[in-house]
CSV table of N, CA and C in Angstrom, one decimal:
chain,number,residue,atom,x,y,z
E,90,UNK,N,137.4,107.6,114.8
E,90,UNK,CA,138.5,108.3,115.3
E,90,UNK,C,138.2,109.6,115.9
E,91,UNK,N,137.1,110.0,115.6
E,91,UNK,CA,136.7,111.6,116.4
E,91,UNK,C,135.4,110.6,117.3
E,92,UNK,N,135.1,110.1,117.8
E,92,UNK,CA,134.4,109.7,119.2
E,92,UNK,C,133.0,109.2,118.5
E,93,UNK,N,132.5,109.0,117.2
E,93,UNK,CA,131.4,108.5,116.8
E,93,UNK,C,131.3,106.7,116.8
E,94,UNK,N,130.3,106.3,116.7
E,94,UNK,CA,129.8,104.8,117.2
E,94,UNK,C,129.5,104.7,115.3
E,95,UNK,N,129.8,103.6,114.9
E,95,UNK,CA,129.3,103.4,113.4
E,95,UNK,C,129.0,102.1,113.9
E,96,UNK,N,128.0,101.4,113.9
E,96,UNK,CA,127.8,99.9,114.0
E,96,UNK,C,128.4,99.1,112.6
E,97,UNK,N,128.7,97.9,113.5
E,97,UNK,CA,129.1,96.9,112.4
E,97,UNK,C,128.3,95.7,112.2
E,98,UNK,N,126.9,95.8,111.2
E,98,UNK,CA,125.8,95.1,111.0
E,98,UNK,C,126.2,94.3,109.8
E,99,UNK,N,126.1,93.2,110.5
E,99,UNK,CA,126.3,91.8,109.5
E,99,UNK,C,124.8,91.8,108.3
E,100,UNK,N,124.9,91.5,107.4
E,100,UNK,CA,124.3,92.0,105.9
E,100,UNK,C,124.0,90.8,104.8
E,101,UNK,N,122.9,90.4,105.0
E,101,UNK,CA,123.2,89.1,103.9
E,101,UNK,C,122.3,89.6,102.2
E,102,UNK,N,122.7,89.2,101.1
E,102,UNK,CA,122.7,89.9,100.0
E,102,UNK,C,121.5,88.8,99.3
E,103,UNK,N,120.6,88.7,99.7
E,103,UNK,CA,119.8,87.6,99.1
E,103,UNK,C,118.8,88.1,97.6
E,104,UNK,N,118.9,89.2,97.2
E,104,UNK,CA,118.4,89.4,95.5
E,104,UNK,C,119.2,89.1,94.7
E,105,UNK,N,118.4,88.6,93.8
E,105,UNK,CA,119.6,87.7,92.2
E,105,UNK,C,119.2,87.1,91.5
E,106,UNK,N,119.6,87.2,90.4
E,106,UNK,CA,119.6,86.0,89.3
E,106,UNK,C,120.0,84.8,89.8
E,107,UNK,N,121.3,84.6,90.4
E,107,UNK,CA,121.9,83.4,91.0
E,107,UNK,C,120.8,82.7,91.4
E,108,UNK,N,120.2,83.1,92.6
E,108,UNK,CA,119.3,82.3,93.4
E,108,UNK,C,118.2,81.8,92.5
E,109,UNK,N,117.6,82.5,91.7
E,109,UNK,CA,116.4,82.4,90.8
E,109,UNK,C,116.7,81.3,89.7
E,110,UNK,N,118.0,80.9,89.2
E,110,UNK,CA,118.7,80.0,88.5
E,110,UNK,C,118.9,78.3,89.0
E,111,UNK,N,119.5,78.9,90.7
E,111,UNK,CA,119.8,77.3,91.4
E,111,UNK,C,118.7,76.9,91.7
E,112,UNK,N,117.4,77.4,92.0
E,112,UNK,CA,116.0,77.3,92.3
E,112,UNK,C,115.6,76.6,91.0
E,113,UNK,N,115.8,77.0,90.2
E,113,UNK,CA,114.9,76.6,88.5
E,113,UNK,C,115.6,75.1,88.4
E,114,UNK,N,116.5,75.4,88.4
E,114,UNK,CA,117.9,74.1,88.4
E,114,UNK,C,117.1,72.9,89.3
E,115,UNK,N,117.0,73.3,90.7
E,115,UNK,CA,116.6,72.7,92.0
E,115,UNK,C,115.5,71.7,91.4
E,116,UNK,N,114.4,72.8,90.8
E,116,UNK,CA,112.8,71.7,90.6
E,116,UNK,C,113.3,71.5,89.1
E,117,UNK,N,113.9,71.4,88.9
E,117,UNK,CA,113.8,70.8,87.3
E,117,UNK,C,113.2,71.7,85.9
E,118,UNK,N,113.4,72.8,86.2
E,118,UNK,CA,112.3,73.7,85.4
E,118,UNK,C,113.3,74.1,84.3
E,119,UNK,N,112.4,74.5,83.0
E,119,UNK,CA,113.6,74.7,81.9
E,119,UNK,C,113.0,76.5,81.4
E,120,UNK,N,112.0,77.1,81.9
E,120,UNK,CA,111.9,78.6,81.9
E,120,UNK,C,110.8,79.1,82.7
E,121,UNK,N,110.5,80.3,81.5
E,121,UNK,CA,108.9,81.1,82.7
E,121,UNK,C,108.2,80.4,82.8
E,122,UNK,N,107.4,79.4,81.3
E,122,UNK,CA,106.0,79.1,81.8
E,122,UNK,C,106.1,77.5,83.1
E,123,UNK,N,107.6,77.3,83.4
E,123,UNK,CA,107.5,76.1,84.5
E,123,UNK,C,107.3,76.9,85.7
E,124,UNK,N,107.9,78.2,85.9
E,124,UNK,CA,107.3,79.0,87.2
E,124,UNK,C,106.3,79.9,87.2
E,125,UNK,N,105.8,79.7,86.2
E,125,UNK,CA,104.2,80.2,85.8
E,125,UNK,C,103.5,79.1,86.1
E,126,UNK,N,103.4,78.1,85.7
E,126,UNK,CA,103.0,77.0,85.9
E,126,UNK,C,103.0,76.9,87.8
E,127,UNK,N,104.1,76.5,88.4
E,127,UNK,CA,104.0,76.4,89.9
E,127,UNK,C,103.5,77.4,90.1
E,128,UNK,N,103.5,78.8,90.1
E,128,UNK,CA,103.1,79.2,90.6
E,128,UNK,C,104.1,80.8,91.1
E,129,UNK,N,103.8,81.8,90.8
E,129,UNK,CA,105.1,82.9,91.4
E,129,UNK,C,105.1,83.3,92.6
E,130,UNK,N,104.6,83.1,93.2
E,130,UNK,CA,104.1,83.3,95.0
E,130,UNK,C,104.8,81.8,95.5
E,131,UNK,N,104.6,80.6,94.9
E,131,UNK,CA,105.8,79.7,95.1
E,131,UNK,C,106.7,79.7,95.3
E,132,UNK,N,107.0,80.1,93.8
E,132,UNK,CA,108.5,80.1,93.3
E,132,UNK,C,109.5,81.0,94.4
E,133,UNK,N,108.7,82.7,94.5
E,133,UNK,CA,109.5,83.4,95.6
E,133,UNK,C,109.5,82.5,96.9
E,134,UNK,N,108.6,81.8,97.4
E,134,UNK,CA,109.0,81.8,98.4
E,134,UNK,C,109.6,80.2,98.7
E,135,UNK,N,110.1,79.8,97.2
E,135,UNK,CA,111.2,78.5,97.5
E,135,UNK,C,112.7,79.4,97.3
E,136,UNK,N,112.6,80.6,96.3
E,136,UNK,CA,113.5,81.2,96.4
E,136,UNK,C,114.0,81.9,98.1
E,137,UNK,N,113.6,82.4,98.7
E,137,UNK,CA,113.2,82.7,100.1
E,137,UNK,C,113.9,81.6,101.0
E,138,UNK,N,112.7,80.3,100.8
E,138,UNK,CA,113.7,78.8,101.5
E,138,UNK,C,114.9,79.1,101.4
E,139,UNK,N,115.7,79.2,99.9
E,139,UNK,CA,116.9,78.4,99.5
E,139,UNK,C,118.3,79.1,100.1
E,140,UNK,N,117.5,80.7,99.9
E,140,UNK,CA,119.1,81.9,100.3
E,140,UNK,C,119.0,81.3,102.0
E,141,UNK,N,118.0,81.1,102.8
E,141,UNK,CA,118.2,81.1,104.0
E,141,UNK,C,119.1,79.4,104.3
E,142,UNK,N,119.1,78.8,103.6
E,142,UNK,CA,119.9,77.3,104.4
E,142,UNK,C,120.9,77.3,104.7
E,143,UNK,N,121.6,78.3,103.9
E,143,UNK,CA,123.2,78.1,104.3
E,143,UNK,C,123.8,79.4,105.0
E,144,UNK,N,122.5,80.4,105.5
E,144,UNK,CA,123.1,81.2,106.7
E,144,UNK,C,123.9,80.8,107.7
E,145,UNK,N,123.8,79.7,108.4
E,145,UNK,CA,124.3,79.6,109.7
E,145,UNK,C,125.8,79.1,108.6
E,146,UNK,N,126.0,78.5,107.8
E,146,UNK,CA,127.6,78.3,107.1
E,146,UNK,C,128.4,79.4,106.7
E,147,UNK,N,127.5,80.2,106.8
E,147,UNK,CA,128.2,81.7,106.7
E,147,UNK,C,128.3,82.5,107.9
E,148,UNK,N,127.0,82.7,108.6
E,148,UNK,CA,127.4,83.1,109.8
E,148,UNK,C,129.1,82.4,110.9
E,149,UNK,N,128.9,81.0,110.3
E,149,UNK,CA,130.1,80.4,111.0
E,149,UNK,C,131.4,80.9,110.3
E,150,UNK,N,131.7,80.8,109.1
E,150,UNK,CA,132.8,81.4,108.4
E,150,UNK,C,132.6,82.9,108.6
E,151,UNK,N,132.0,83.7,108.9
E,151,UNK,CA,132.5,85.1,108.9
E,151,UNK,C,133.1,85.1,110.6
E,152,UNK,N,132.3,84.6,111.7
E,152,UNK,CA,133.2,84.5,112.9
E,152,UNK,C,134.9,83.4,112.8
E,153,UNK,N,134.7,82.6,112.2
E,153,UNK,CA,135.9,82.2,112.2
E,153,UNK,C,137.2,82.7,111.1
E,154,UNK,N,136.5,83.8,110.3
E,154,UNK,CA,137.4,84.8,109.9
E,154,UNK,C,138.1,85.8,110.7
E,155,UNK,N,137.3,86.2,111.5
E,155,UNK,CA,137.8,86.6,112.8
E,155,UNK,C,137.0,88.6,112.1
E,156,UNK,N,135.6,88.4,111.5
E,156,UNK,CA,135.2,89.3,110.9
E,156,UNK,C,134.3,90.0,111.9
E,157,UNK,N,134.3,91.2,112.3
E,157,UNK,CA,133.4,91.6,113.5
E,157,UNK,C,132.5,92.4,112.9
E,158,UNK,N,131.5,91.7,113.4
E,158,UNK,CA,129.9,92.5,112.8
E,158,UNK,C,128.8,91.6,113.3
E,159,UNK,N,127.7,92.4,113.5
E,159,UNK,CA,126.9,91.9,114.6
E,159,UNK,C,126.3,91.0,113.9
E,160,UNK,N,126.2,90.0,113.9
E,160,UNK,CA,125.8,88.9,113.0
E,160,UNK,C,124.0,88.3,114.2
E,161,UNK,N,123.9,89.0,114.6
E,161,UNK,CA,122.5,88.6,115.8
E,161,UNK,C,121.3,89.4,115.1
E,162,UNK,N,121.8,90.7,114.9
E,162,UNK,CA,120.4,91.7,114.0
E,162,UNK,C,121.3,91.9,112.8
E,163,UNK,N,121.2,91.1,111.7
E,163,UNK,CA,121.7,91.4,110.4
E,163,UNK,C,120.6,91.2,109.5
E,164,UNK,N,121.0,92.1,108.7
E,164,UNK,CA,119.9,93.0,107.6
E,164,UNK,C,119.7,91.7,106.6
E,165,UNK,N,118.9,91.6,105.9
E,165,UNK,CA,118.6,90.3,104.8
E,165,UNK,C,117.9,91.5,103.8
E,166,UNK,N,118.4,91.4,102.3
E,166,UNK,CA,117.8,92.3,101.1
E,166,UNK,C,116.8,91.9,101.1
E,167,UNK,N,116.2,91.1,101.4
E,167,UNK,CA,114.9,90.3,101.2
E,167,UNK,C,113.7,90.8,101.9
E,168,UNK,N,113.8,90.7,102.9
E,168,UNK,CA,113.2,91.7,104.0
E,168,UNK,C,112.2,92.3,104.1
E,169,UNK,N,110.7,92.7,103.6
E,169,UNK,CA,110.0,94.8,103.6
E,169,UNK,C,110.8,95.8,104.2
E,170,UNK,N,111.0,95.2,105.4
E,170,UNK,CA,111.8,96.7,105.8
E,170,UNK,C,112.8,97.5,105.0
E,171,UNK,N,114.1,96.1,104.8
E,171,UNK,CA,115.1,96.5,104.4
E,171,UNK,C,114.5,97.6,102.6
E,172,UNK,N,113.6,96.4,102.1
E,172,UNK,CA,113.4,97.3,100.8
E,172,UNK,C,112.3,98.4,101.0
E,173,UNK,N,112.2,98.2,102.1
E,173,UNK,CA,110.8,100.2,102.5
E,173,UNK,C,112.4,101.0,102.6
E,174,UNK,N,113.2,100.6,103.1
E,174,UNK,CA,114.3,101.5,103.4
E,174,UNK,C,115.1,102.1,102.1
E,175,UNK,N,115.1,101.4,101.7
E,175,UNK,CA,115.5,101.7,100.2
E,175,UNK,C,115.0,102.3,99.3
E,176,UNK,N,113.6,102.5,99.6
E,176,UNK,CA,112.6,103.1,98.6
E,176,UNK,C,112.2,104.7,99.3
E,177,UNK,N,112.5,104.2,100.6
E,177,UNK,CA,112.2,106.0,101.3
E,177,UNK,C,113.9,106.7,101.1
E,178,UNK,N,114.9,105.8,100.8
E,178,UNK,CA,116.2,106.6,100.6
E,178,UNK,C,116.0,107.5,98.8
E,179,UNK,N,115.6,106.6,98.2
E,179,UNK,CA,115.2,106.7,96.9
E,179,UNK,C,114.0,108.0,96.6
E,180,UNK,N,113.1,108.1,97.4
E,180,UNK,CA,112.2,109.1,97.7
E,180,UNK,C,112.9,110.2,98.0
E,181,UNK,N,113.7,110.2,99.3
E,181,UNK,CA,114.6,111.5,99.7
E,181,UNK,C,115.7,112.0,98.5
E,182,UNK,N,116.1,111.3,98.3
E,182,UNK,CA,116.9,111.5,96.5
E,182,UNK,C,116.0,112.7,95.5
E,183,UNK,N,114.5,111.8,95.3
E,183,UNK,CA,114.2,112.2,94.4
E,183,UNK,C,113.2,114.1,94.8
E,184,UNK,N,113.0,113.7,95.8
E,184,UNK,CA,112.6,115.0,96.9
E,184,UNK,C,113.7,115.9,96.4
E,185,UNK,N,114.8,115.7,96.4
E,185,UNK,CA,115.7,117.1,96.3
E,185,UNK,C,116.3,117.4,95.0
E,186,UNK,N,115.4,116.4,94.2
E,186,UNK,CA,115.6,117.1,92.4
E,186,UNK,C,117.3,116.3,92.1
E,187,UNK,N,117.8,115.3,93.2
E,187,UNK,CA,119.0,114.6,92.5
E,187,UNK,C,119.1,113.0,92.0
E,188,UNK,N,117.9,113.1,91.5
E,188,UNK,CA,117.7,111.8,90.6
E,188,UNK,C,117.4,112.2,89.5
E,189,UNK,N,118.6,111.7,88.4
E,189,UNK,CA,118.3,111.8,87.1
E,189,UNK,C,117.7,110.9,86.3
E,190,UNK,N,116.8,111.2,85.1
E,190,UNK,CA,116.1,110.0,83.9
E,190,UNK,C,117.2,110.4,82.9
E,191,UNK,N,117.5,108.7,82.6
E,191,UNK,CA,118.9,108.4,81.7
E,191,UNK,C,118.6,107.4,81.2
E,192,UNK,N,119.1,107.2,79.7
E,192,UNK,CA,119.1,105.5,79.0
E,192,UNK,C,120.5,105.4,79.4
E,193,UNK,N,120.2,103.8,79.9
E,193,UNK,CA,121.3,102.7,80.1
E,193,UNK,C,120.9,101.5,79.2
E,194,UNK,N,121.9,101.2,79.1
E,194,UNK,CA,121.9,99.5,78.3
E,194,UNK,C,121.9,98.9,79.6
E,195,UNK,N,121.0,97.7,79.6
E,195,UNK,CA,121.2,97.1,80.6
E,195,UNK,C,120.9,95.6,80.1
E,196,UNK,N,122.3,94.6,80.5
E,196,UNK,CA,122.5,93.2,79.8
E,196,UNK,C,122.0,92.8,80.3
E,197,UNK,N,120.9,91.2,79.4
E,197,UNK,CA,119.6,90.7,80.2
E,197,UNK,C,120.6,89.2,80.0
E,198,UNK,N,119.8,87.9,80.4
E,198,UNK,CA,120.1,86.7,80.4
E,198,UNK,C,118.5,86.3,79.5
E,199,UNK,N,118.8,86.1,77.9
E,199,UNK,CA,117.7,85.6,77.2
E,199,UNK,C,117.0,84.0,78.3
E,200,UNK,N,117.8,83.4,78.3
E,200,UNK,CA,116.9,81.8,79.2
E,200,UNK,C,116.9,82.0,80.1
E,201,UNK,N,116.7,83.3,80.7
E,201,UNK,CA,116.5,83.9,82.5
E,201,UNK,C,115.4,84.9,82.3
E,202,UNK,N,114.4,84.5,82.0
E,202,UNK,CA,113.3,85.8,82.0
E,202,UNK,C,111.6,85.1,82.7
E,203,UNK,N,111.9,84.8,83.5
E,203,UNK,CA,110.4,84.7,84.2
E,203,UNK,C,110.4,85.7,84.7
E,204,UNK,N,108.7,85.7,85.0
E,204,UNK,CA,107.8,87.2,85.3
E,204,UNK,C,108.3,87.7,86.4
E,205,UNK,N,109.2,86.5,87.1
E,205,UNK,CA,109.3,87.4,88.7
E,205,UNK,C,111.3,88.3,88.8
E,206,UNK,N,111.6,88.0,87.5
E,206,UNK,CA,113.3,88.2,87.7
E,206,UNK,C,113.0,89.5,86.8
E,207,UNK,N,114.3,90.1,87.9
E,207,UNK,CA,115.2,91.5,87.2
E,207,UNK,C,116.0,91.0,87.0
E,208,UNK,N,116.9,91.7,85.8
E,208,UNK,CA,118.3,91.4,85.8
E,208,UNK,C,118.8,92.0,86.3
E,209,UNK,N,120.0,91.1,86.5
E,209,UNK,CA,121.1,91.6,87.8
E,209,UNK,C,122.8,92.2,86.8
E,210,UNK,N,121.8,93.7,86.6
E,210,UNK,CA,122.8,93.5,85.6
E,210,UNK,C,124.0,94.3,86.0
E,211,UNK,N,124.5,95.2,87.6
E,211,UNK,CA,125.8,95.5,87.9
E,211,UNK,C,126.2,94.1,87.7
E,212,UNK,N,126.2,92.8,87.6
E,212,UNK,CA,127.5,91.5,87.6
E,212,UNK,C,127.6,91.8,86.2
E,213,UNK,N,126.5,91.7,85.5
E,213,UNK,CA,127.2,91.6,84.2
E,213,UNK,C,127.8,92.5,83.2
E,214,UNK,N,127.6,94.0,84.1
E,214,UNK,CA,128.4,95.3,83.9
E,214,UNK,C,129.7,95.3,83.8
E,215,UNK,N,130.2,95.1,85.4
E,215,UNK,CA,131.2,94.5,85.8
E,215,UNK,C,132.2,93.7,84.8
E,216,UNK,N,131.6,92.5,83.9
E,216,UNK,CA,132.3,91.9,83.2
E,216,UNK,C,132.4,91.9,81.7
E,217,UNK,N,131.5,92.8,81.2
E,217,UNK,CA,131.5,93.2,80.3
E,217,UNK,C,133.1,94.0,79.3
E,218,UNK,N,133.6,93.6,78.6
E,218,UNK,CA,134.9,94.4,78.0
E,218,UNK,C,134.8,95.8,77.4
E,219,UNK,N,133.5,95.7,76.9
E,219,UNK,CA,132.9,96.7,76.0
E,219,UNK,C,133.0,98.0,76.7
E,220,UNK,N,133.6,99.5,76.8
E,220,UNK,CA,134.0,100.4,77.3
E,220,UNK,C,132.7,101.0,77.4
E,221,UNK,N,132.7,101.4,78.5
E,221,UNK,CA,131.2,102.6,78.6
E,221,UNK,C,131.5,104.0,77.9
E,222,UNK,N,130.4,104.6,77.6
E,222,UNK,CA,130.3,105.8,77.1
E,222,UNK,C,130.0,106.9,78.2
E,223,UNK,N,130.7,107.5,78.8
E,223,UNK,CA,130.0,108.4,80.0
E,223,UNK,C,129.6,110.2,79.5
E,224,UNK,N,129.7,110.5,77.8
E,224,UNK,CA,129.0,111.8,77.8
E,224,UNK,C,127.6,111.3,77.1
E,225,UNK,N,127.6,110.2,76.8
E,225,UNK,CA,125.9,110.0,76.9
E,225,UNK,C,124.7,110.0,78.2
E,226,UNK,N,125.4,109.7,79.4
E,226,UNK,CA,124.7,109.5,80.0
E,226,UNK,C,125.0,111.1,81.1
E,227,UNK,N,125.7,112.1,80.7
E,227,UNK,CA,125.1,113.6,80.9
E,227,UNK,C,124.3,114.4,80.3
């Protein structure tokens, strides 16, 4: 509304447990040592395959929502760039002394722990009942 251009870049969210789950699911595997076994340079990049198949079903449902954003150069989490971008925002953070060291609890999935997964633990924050404590973590 004051004359500035903000682009509207279509964004696909491809890190997760989810994907690392329907993948395990996919080959039949029951934990780490089955993607130890294939292999982790595999594994990511059947993970990699799988988030990509059903872009164009989404690219089609966000235009037929009538959602405007450039869906031609859209960002994928997956990416180097996207995650060099993230890691130089993270640098500029920590360059100016506004990154704090804090304990968090952070909720894991015990039958989800191969070598190559984080937990994805804002979902399970999110759903958690249990009230956070916010003068611990000042």
């Amino acid at each position: 509304m004051r004359g500035y251009h903000v682009a509207r870049k279509a964004g696909w969210d491809y890190h997760g447990l989810p994907v690392e789950l329907a993948v395990e699911k996919e080959l039949g595997f029951s934990g780490k040592k089955d993607i130890e076994d294939y292999g982790i340079a595999e594994f990511n990049a059947k993970c990699r395959e799988s988030v990509t198949r059903h872009t164009d079903a989404f690219a089609e449902l966000t235009t037929r929502m009538g959602y405007w954003v450039d869906l031609d150069d859209a960002y994928r989490t997956m990416d180097p760039s996207y995650i060099e971008s993230v890691w130089w925002s993270l640098k500029q953070i920590f360059d100016k002394d506004l990154l704090v060291q804090d304990h968090r609890v952070a909720p894991g999935v015990p039958a989800a722990a191969p070598a190559s997964r984080t937990t994805s633990w804002r979902r399970a924050t999110r759903r958690s009942s249990t009230p956070r404590s916010t003068s611990a973590s000042r």
